[in-house]
């Protein structure tokens, strides 16, 4: 599927090198060579020709890489992720993760699909062509994630059919409308039946409802966060994708399953990682490192980052060091840090990566309707309100019920009670639709912060304790064409412009990191004490993660899967 | 791929049963339920609806099967086999193997393809439709097995392309011309490139040549017979298919690999099993039983007979007991005999199996040219001859060199030296072509025996120590339209008619077993002391198994992969 020799001539040459009748392009000598199949360390030269591995044995080559005593392992594969979470264009994303040893990712482009439809997906896929990083896509199954959300337009079954015809689109992405699937909703079943390879997303689903989800043909889940969830998924025949995202971290909870059952049918994934998280801590390699630190044998951890994801996704030339496999190879100094000394992509060191051109049409996506001066005002006649309750370290929220603080017939934010106002503004079509609510747990003492990156519809989300600051932040996002901003009263404290679809920067990583640091510092200055506040904010609009979320159409009770009014 | 609900309605019903909202068709209660994914025994009811498993849990159903304390396991899958070796039509083959728990086979129909071309393959595939046995085909890649053999016609790359379009043809069958593949022969590489899923056949190939074979995209081998061969195949990324055929038995030699590496990437197969072997000893279940007796944990042995073959072949609804999987289920009384008490195929007990109609055109395939009275005479001027040396219990032969016994200028069979004459007569087109040679090791003291079942071209093969008996046996095979016969002088001692393509009986199993017993007894009476003499004979024409073989075109040195003359 991937890396298969393109022609008879290439294949004949590969075989000639394998036989030892012709010299390899490159021979890697002296390493302990990892067999992902037998979980052994083999000795022998690794012969590489035309980007493929010809064999392990006694080989000669035009070039040699001597790495005595080092560990040679296959390139890491991210089993499920969204490139857009890195805020980087794909070329810059590749520059960031390749040094950490990630040589392939399986991406669900549903962020860009919500903003730019299939046009955006095709553009992103085309932009990945020729990168020294293999980017496979899953066709985004849930745009919108649920009927509670407002993308620019919904993707139809026909759209998915078209996407699935593309060579690097290998299946259907996470079926996030898990209640719809489980309950046998016609539209959801029609999607599932489009592909043999379907990713899942079913947080908290257990027992008979999990049986139904698996029976529908869903083959994985990356949302398990407890041992019980993980165990039930494996027993139901689903692959367990252990996720270590920036916000949601499940490795520690699930790692006992890898120790108990071995690495078969388990793979690692990053799902959503912020650029600063990757820059500071690494990518898939960091999950391998942490798994080993948690007691998983290094060989098993490696399988979950290499052959496992390749097998799960049917990428039959990736994930192992063996004849015919693509020569995506990492030289590791040890089995603790998993930080490669050398990264070979299709047999070559990663060199310069050309910049991806950004067309004009992907830069003009923020269209917010007329915002009335009192847009964030919440008239209140007394009584309790539904409040989104943050849960530290999780993207799930609690559904709280609180009496709001009322002043002059208006429910207001109350920093003393850690109650902020939150709003989602439709930003694709300029309808002027606004959803309003309250959130507890940010610790915001003044000002507001806002972004156009808000799962999954990526409408404009703003949280604040000050209507003026909320309005200022929104205005600035419109001016920027998207991004993340922090407002303190009338002034913008910091900003990270994301002009590409309102999701991605067009700047190099250092600029993005600097701006990201600035906005996080600015939010800290407003009182927020935990890391990744913008990511936490971005997930508050995701209507398929329990329990209480908000969209441009109002509050969503995810457990009951219905809109609920602000007033109880 | 297999057993997927055919319609929305079916899928919706499956999910309703999984959720517990509708009763199942059948609930199996009280069993210890095998999870092939986690290698555990689970407790719970197994709910079955419309032939599929809805879930394991607390379920109600219209019918119940109470099997307290019994072991419930998935149906066994034969990872590689040739139905024709059973000498039975497919309906009778299904009647034979289903009670042993085999519910799916992956068959290479290359015996019938050699005789009847793609027409024969399509006929056989059609004949399997509707059987309560899932028969998947691999497209026969090597018809002829090598250029040394003479089938009725060669299958072309175009023929294979056509076969690969059929729904139940899931890949390319064993690439037996392994020297051609390894050496990069254009025609062989063109075949390999037709499919992503390609079976191998590479006896004795090791080291760099194995690297080349694997690099070509060959994903399995069932010919490994030593630990070293098995280990190298696993390390090269190939699946190790452990074969227990009637003649070639590799389990004992390879089972340490299953103990060392676990069951991942290993699957069991029967390849070629005689009907009496199956009737007496079982089918895939006998391999599981023997593996456990040899020290493999029962759970691991079960995986190699269920989920392993399904994963290898990409049959994503077979091989496990989990939601959405086809309800091919065996109730086992213990984990020693592996002889099922109940066999459920797609959720139902196996009932009557309709007889497969046999059209006229598959019954007229034996066409031998004019046979001169001295056809088996070997004029000899002295000197040594190449002699095929049987190796007990193997289908490989030794290439011996012996001075033949000469009488009146003619090299003759010599029972005292255990030297018999052997001939292969082209039998498809009536060309009159005959290959002649000597064979050592049958122990034949008088008479001759012959058959139209002779791998892979299935020309007519005859071995004897008496030219009269050889001629009589050949004449009788022509009269029968194919089969296996034993001649003692001018008289036919016993016979098993195989009128369908000269390969298959049209009789029920008991008739075939009785005739088979009779011919084997008759051959024993002629002096042959080992079991399965006709199978040993049938492999002497297979020009891709080392070392010395014979076809209608003469002796083949398989190691050098060339014709060699009888005289040294």
Short mmCIF file of C-alpha atoms in Angstrom, two decimals, chain B residues 166-360:
data_model
loop_
_atom_site.label_atom_id
_atom_site.label_comp_id
_atom_site.label_asym_id
_atom_site.label_seq_id
_atom_site.Cartn_x
_atom_site.Cartn_y
_atom_site.Cartn_z
CA UNK B 166 -14.53 -12.38 -7.85
CA UNK B 167 -15.91 -11.66 -4.43
CA UNK B 168 -14.60 -14.80 -2.77
CA UNK B 169 -11.18 -14.69 -4.41
CA UNK B 170 -9.11 -12.84 -1.84
CA UNK B 171 -5.55 -12.90 -3.13
CA UNK B 172 -2.92 -14.66 -5.14
CA UNK B 173 -2.18 -18.27 -4.25
CA UNK B 174 1.19 -19.75 -3.42
CA UNK B 175 3.95 -18.38 -5.68
CA UNK B 176 5.53 -21.77 -6.21
CA UNK B 177 7.97 -20.58 -8.81
CA UNK B 178 10.08 -19.19 -6.00
CA UNK B 179 13.30 -19.25 -8.01
CA UNK B 180 11.54 -17.15 -10.65
CA UNK B 181 10.32 -14.65 -8.07
CA UNK B 182 13.66 -14.44 -6.27
CA UNK B 183 15.57 -13.98 -9.50
CA UNK B 184 13.20 -11.22 -10.59
CA UNK B 185 11.67 -13.02 -13.56
CA UNK B 186 9.42 -10.49 -15.32
CA UNK B 187 6.44 -12.81 -15.70
CA UNK B 188 6.51 -13.82 -12.05
CA UNK B 189 6.85 -10.23 -10.81
CA UNK B 190 3.94 -9.22 -13.03
CA UNK B 191 1.80 -11.80 -11.20
CA UNK B 192 2.94 -10.75 -7.74
CA UNK B 193 2.01 -7.17 -8.53
CA UNK B 194 -1.60 -8.16 -9.29
CA UNK B 195 -2.56 -8.48 -5.64
CA UNK B 196 -1.74 -7.02 -2.24
CA UNK B 197 -2.25 -10.41 -0.63
CA UNK B 198 0.08 -13.12 -1.90
CA UNK B 199 0.80 -16.56 -0.46
CA UNK B 200 4.24 -18.08 -0.65
CA UNK B 201 5.84 -21.47 -1.17
CA UNK B 202 9.59 -21.51 -0.69
CA UNK B 203 10.89 -24.79 0.72
CA UNK B 204 14.42 -24.54 2.03
CA UNK B 205 14.94 -20.93 0.99
CA UNK B 206 16.99 -19.04 3.59
CA UNK B 207 19.08 -15.94 4.07
CA UNK B 208 19.36 -13.42 1.26
CA UNK B 209 17.24 -15.41 -1.12
CA UNK B 210 14.46 -15.45 1.45
CA UNK B 211 14.91 -11.69 1.84
CA UNK B 212 14.37 -11.33 -1.91
CA UNK B 213 11.29 -13.54 -1.82
CA UNK B 214 9.77 -11.54 1.03
CA UNK B 215 10.76 -8.22 -0.55
CA UNK B 216 8.77 -9.19 -3.62
CA UNK B 217 5.63 -8.94 -1.50
CA UNK B 218 5.12 -12.59 -0.58
CA UNK B 219 3.40 -12.61 2.79
CA UNK B 220 3.42 -16.23 3.96
CA UNK B 221 5.01 -19.61 3.62
CA UNK B 222 3.59 -23.01 4.47
CA UNK B 223 6.63 -24.98 3.30
CA UNK B 224 8.90 -24.35 6.27
CA UNK B 225 9.91 -27.63 7.84
CA UNK B 226 12.76 -26.62 10.14
CA UNK B 227 13.07 -24.22 13.06
CA UNK B 228 15.56 -22.16 11.12
CA UNK B 229 13.22 -21.82 8.15
CA UNK B 230 10.31 -20.94 10.41
CA UNK B 231 12.26 -18.38 12.40
CA UNK B 232 13.63 -16.66 9.31
CA UNK B 233 10.16 -16.38 7.80
CA UNK B 234 8.76 -14.72 10.92
CA UNK B 235 11.69 -12.31 11.12
CA UNK B 236 11.26 -11.48 7.44
CA UNK B 237 7.70 -10.40 8.18
CA UNK B 238 6.06 -13.42 6.56
CA UNK B 239 3.26 -15.33 8.24
CA UNK B 240 4.30 -18.82 9.16
CA UNK B 241 1.58 -21.24 8.09
CA UNK B 242 2.30 -24.46 9.95
CA UNK B 243 1.26 -27.35 7.76
CA UNK B 244 0.05 -30.76 8.78
CA UNK B 245 -0.81 -32.45 5.51
CA UNK B 246 -1.12 -36.18 4.94
CA UNK B 247 2.37 -36.47 3.52
CA UNK B 248 4.16 -33.34 4.78
CA UNK B 249 3.91 -32.84 8.55
CA UNK B 250 5.68 -29.85 10.03
CA UNK B 251 3.94 -29.19 13.35
CA UNK B 252 6.38 -31.03 15.58
CA UNK B 253 9.38 -29.29 14.05
CA UNK B 254 7.87 -25.80 14.14
CA UNK B 255 5.89 -25.82 17.36
CA UNK B 256 8.81 -24.47 19.44
CA UNK B 257 8.39 -21.18 17.53
CA UNK B 258 4.81 -20.87 18.75
CA UNK B 259 6.01 -21.51 22.28
CA UNK B 260 8.84 -18.99 21.94
CA UNK B 261 7.14 -16.13 20.12
CA UNK B 262 3.48 -16.75 20.92
CA UNK B 263 0.76 -17.30 18.34
CA UNK B 264 1.01 -13.96 16.60
CA UNK B 265 1.69 -14.31 12.85
CA UNK B 266 1.38 -18.09 12.91
CA UNK B 267 -1.59 -20.02 11.51
CA UNK B 268 -2.37 -23.66 10.92
CA UNK B 269 -3.13 -25.23 7.55
CA UNK B 270 -3.72 -28.68 6.11
CA UNK B 271 -2.49 -28.05 2.55
CA UNK B 272 -3.17 -31.54 1.18
CA UNK B 273 -5.15 -34.02 3.24
CA UNK B 274 -6.36 -37.36 1.97
CA UNK B 275 -9.99 -38.24 2.71
CA UNK B 276 -9.07 -41.20 4.90
CA UNK B 277 -6.69 -39.03 6.88
CA UNK B 278 -9.45 -36.51 7.60
CA UNK B 279 -12.02 -39.20 8.35
CA UNK B 280 -9.72 -40.95 10.78
CA UNK B 281 -7.95 -38.08 12.46
CA UNK B 282 -9.87 -34.89 11.83
CA UNK B 283 -9.02 -31.63 10.17
CA UNK B 284 -7.76 -28.33 11.63
CA UNK B 285 -8.95 -29.55 15.04
CA UNK B 286 -6.33 -32.30 14.94
CA UNK B 287 -3.56 -29.71 14.56
CA UNK B 288 -4.88 -27.77 17.55
CA UNK B 289 -5.04 -31.00 19.56
CA UNK B 290 -1.50 -32.01 18.60
CA UNK B 291 -0.11 -28.53 19.26
CA UNK B 292 -1.57 -28.58 22.76
CA UNK B 293 -0.18 -32.07 23.31
CA UNK B 294 3.20 -30.65 22.28
CA UNK B 295 3.03 -28.01 24.99
CA UNK B 296 1.38 -25.01 23.35
CA UNK B 297 -1.17 -23.32 25.65
CA UNK B 298 -4.68 -24.16 24.44
CA UNK B 299 -5.49 -20.46 24.07
CA UNK B 300 -2.51 -19.93 21.79
CA UNK B 301 -3.29 -23.01 19.72
CA UNK B 302 -6.87 -21.80 19.30
CA UNK B 303 -5.68 -18.40 18.06
CA UNK B 304 -3.56 -20.07 15.37
CA UNK B 305 -6.66 -21.92 14.14
CA UNK B 306 -9.14 -19.04 14.31
CA UNK B 307 -8.21 -15.38 14.57
CA UNK B 308 -4.74 -15.93 13.10
CA UNK B 309 -5.88 -17.24 9.72
CA UNK B 310 -8.67 -14.64 9.61
CA UNK B 311 -6.25 -11.78 10.27
CA UNK B 312 -3.73 -13.08 7.80
CA UNK B 313 -6.34 -13.29 5.07
CA UNK B 314 -8.16 -10.09 6.01
CA UNK B 315 -11.44 -11.90 6.75
CA UNK B 316 -12.57 -9.32 9.22
CA UNK B 317 -15.78 -10.95 10.47
CA UNK B 318 -14.32 -14.41 11.01
CA UNK B 319 -12.17 -16.04 13.65
CA UNK B 320 -13.50 -14.56 16.87
CA UNK B 321 -16.48 -14.40 19.18
CA UNK B 322 -17.25 -10.70 19.38
CA UNK B 323 -19.97 -8.28 18.30
CA UNK B 324 -20.49 -8.28 14.55
CA UNK B 325 -18.55 -11.45 13.91
CA UNK B 326 -20.13 -14.30 12.00
CA UNK B 327 -21.56 -16.82 14.46
CA UNK B 328 -19.34 -19.75 13.50
CA UNK B 329 -19.15 -21.42 16.89
CA UNK B 330 -17.92 -24.67 18.33
CA UNK B 331 -18.89 -26.15 21.69
CA UNK B 332 -15.95 -28.16 23.00
CA UNK B 333 -16.20 -30.60 25.88
CA UNK B 334 -12.56 -30.15 26.85
CA UNK B 335 -9.30 -28.56 25.74
CA UNK B 336 -7.63 -31.85 24.82
CA UNK B 337 -9.55 -33.54 22.03
CA UNK B 338 -10.88 -30.39 20.33
CA UNK B 339 -13.68 -32.46 18.87
CA UNK B 340 -16.80 -30.28 19.00
CA UNK B 341 -20.07 -31.43 20.52
CA UNK B 342 -21.95 -28.74 18.61
CA UNK B 343 -21.00 -26.90 15.46
CA UNK B 344 -22.93 -23.74 14.62
CA UNK B 345 -22.40 -22.25 11.18
CA UNK B 346 -23.65 -18.68 11.00
CA UNK B 347 -25.60 -19.41 14.15
CA UNK B 348 -27.29 -22.61 12.99
CA UNK B 349 -26.59 -26.31 13.39
CA UNK B 350 -25.34 -27.77 10.13
CA UNK B 351 -28.27 -29.52 8.48
CA UNK B 352 -28.66 -31.28 5.17
CA UNK B 353 -26.22 -30.11 2.51
CA UNK B 354 -27.56 -30.18 -1.04
CA UNK B 355 -25.65 -32.20 -3.63
CA UNK B 356 -23.56 -30.14 -6.04
CA UNK B 357 -24.55 -30.83 -9.65
CA UNK B 358 -21.69 -32.05 -11.85
CA UNK B 359 -21.88 -30.89 -15.45
CA UNK B 360 -20.86 -33.14 -18.31
#
